[in-house]
Amino acid sequence: MKFFIDTANVEEIRKANQLKILDGVTTNPTLIAKVKKPFMEVVKEILSEVPNKPVSLEVASTDAEGMIREGEKLAELGSNVVIKIPITEEGLKAVVHFERNGIKTNVTLVFSPAQALLAMKAGASFISPFVGRLDDISHTGMDLIKQIKQIKDNYGFKSEIIVASVRNPIHVIESAIAGADIATIPYSVIAQLIKHPLTDIGLERFLKDWESVPEKPF
Ligand code: G3P
């Protein structure tokens, strides 16, 4: 299972990269706005931190022509740039255009199996179902992942499933159990994945007991 980080904060990307568990980066307009820096500055910083891993950058136009214009500009920034496109009629047209021209796409804001099926048929390299936002409205987000995985396997679609809107470690583990290809995870959740209170208590005790061991070699 691949881990992407869901952030536009280059410090967070660097920290995750240092752990050697990072396979890619996803951003969206909200995450870019949070860093309060000029767009191109942020994007160049991210691409220099992860020059060889997929980095999803989202278009802001809502018509296919505009999406294609923006996406082509973004794709020039690096061969690892993936164009993130919302699932709409216009978005699907742009997905087909990019994929036919060898530019990878990530179809975002996917909330139903029907939307996922269409994105897979359009040839998207990645699709991003949002689990947290479904949980927020009392739908079980993880059910959507299971359904999409089943559809993908039934027909052998190549699109990789990126579980997005990940809010906690349980989302990550359930994604792995469901066989999702990727989870895109905020840095805070990556940190949570490492931690366990019994690890902290156990380590504290080992270190305390170690103090009383006589003639230690180190
Ligand atoms: O990748 C999509 C993700 O950033 C959305 O997360 O927490 O805003 O629902 P959230």
JSON list of N, CA, C and O and ligand atoms in Angstrom, two decimals, residues 6 26 28 31 84 130 133 164-165 167 184, ligand 1:
[
{"chain": "A", "resi": 6, "resn": "ASP", "atom": "N", "xyz": [-1.17, 14.37, 2.34]},
{"chain": "A", "resi": 6, "resn": "ASP", "atom": "CA", "xyz": [-2.20, 15.29, 1.87]},
{"chain": "A", "resi": 6, "resn": "ASP", "atom": "C", "xyz": [-1.92, 16.65, 2.49]},
{"chain": "A", "resi": 6, "resn": "ASP", "atom": "O", "xyz": [-2.42, 16.97, 3.57]},
{"chain": "A", "resi": 26, "resn": "THR", "atom": "N", "xyz": [-0.51, 14.86, -2.36]},
{"chain": "A", "resi": 26, "resn": "THR", "atom": "CA", "xyz": [-1.73, 15.42, -2.94]},
{"chain": "A", "resi": 26, "resn": "THR", "atom": "C", "xyz": [-1.99, 16.78, -2.32]},
{"chain": "A", "resi": 26, "resn": "THR", "atom": "O", "xyz": [-1.74, 16.99, -1.13]},
{"chain": "A", "resi": 28, "resn": "ASN", "atom": "N", "xyz": [-4.84, 20.37, -2.65]},
{"chain": "A", "resi": 28, "resn": "ASN", "atom": "CA", "xyz": [-6.09, 20.90, -3.21]},
{"chain": "A", "resi": 28, "resn": "ASN", "atom": "C", "xyz": [-6.09, 22.39, -2.92]},
{"chain": "A", "resi": 28, "resn": "ASN", "atom": "O", "xyz": [-5.21, 22.89, -2.19]},
{"chain": "A", "resi": 31, "resn": "LEU", "atom": "N", "xyz": [-5.76, 23.36, 0.78]},
{"chain": "A", "resi": 31, "resn": "LEU", "atom": "CA", "xyz": [-4.44, 23.11, 1.38]},
{"chain": "A", "resi": 31, "resn": "LEU", "atom": "C", "xyz": [-3.42, 24.14, 0.89]},
{"chain": "A", "resi": 31, "resn": "LEU", "atom": "O", "xyz": [-2.57, 24.60, 1.65]},
{"chain": "A", "resi": 84, "resn": "LYS", "atom": "N", "xyz": [-5.13, 17.17, -10.98]},
{"chain": "A", "resi": 84, "resn": "LYS", "atom": "CA", "xyz": [-6.28, 16.78, -10.16]},
{"chain": "A", "resi": 84, "resn": "LYS", "atom": "C", "xyz": [-7.52, 17.51, -10.67]},
{"chain": "A", "resi": 84, "resn": "LYS", "atom": "O", "xyz": [-7.52, 18.74, -10.80]},
{"chain": "A", "resi": 130, "resn": "PHE", "atom": "N", "xyz": [-13.58, 10.43, -1.03]},
{"chain": "A", "resi": 130, "resn": "PHE", "atom": "CA", "xyz": [-13.37, 11.15, 0.24]},
{"chain": "A", "resi": 130, "resn": "PHE", "atom": "C", "xyz": [-14.11, 10.42, 1.37]},
{"chain": "A", "resi": 130, "resn": "PHE", "atom": "O", "xyz": [-15.34, 10.54, 1.47]},
{"chain": "A", "resi": 133, "resn": "ARG", "atom": "N", "xyz": [-15.41, 13.01, 4.69]},
{"chain": "A", "resi": 133, "resn": "ARG", "atom": "CA", "xyz": [-16.57, 13.89, 4.46]},
{"chain": "A", "resi": 133, "resn": "ARG", "atom": "C", "xyz": [-17.86, 13.08, 4.38]},
{"chain": "A", "resi": 133, "resn": "ARG", "atom": "O", "xyz": [-18.94, 13.61, 4.68]},
{"chain": "A", "resi": 164, "resn": "ALA", "atom": "N", "xyz": [-9.01, 9.38, 0.25]},
{"chain": "A", "resi": 164, "resn": "ALA", "atom": "CA", "xyz": [-8.77, 10.78, 0.62]},
{"chain": "A", "resi": 164, "resn": "ALA", "atom": "C", "xyz": [-9.72, 11.20, 1.73]},
{"chain": "A", "resi": 164, "resn": "ALA", "atom": "O", "xyz": [-10.63, 10.45, 2.09]},
{"chain": "A", "resi": 165, "resn": "SER", "atom": "N", "xyz": [-9.48, 12.41, 2.26]},
{"chain": "A", "resi": 165, "resn": "SER", "atom": "CA", "xyz": [-10.24, 12.90, 3.40]},
{"chain": "A", "resi": 165, "resn": "SER", "atom": "C", "xyz": [-10.08, 11.93, 4.57]},
{"chain": "A", "resi": 165, "resn": "SER", "atom": "O", "xyz": [-11.03, 11.59, 5.27]},
{"chain": "A", "resi": 167, "resn": "ARG", "atom": "N", "xyz": [-8.99, 11.01, 8.15]},
{"chain": "A", "resi": 167, "resn": "ARG", "atom": "CA", "xyz": [-9.00, 11.83, 9.37]},
{"chain": "A", "resi": 167, "resn": "ARG", "atom": "C", "xyz": [-8.34, 11.15, 10.57]},
{"chain": "A", "resi": 167, "resn": "ARG", "atom": "O", "xyz": [-8.08, 11.79, 11.57]},
{"chain": "A", "resi": 184, "resn": "THR", "atom": "N", "xyz": [-4.07, 8.89, 1.11]},
{"chain": "A", "resi": 184, "resn": "THR", "atom": "CA", "xyz": [-3.38, 10.18, 1.21]},
{"chain": "A", "resi": 184, "resn": "THR", "atom": "C", "xyz": [-3.72, 10.75, 2.59]},
{"chain": "A", "resi": 184, "resn": "THR", "atom": "O", "xyz": [-4.89, 10.92, 2.94]},
{"chain": "B", "resi": 1, "resn": "G3P", "atom": "O1", "xyz": [-7.55, 14.91, -0.36]},
{"chain": "B", "resi": 1, "resn": "G3P", "atom": "C1", "xyz": [-8.76, 15.49, -0.01]},
{"chain": "B", "resi": 1, "resn": "G3P", "atom": "C2", "xyz": [-8.71, 15.96, 1.38]},
{"chain": "B", "resi": 1, "resn": "G3P", "atom": "O2", "xyz": [-7.76, 16.96, 1.52]},
{"chain": "B", "resi": 1, "resn": "G3P", "atom": "C3", "xyz": [-9.98, 16.42, 1.95]},
{"chain": "B", "resi": 1, "resn": "G3P", "atom": "O3", "xyz": [-9.84, 16.28, 3.32]},
{"chain": "B", "resi": 1, "resn": "G3P", "atom": "O4", "xyz": [-10.35, 16.59, 5.67]},
{"chain": "B", "resi": 1, "resn": "G3P", "atom": "O5", "xyz": [-10.86, 18.42, 4.00]},
{"chain": "B", "resi": 1, "resn": "G3P", "atom": "O6", "xyz": [-12.21, 16.35, 4.05]},
{"chain": "B", "resi": 1, "resn": "G3P", "atom": "P1", "xyz": [-10.89, 16.95, 4.31]}
]
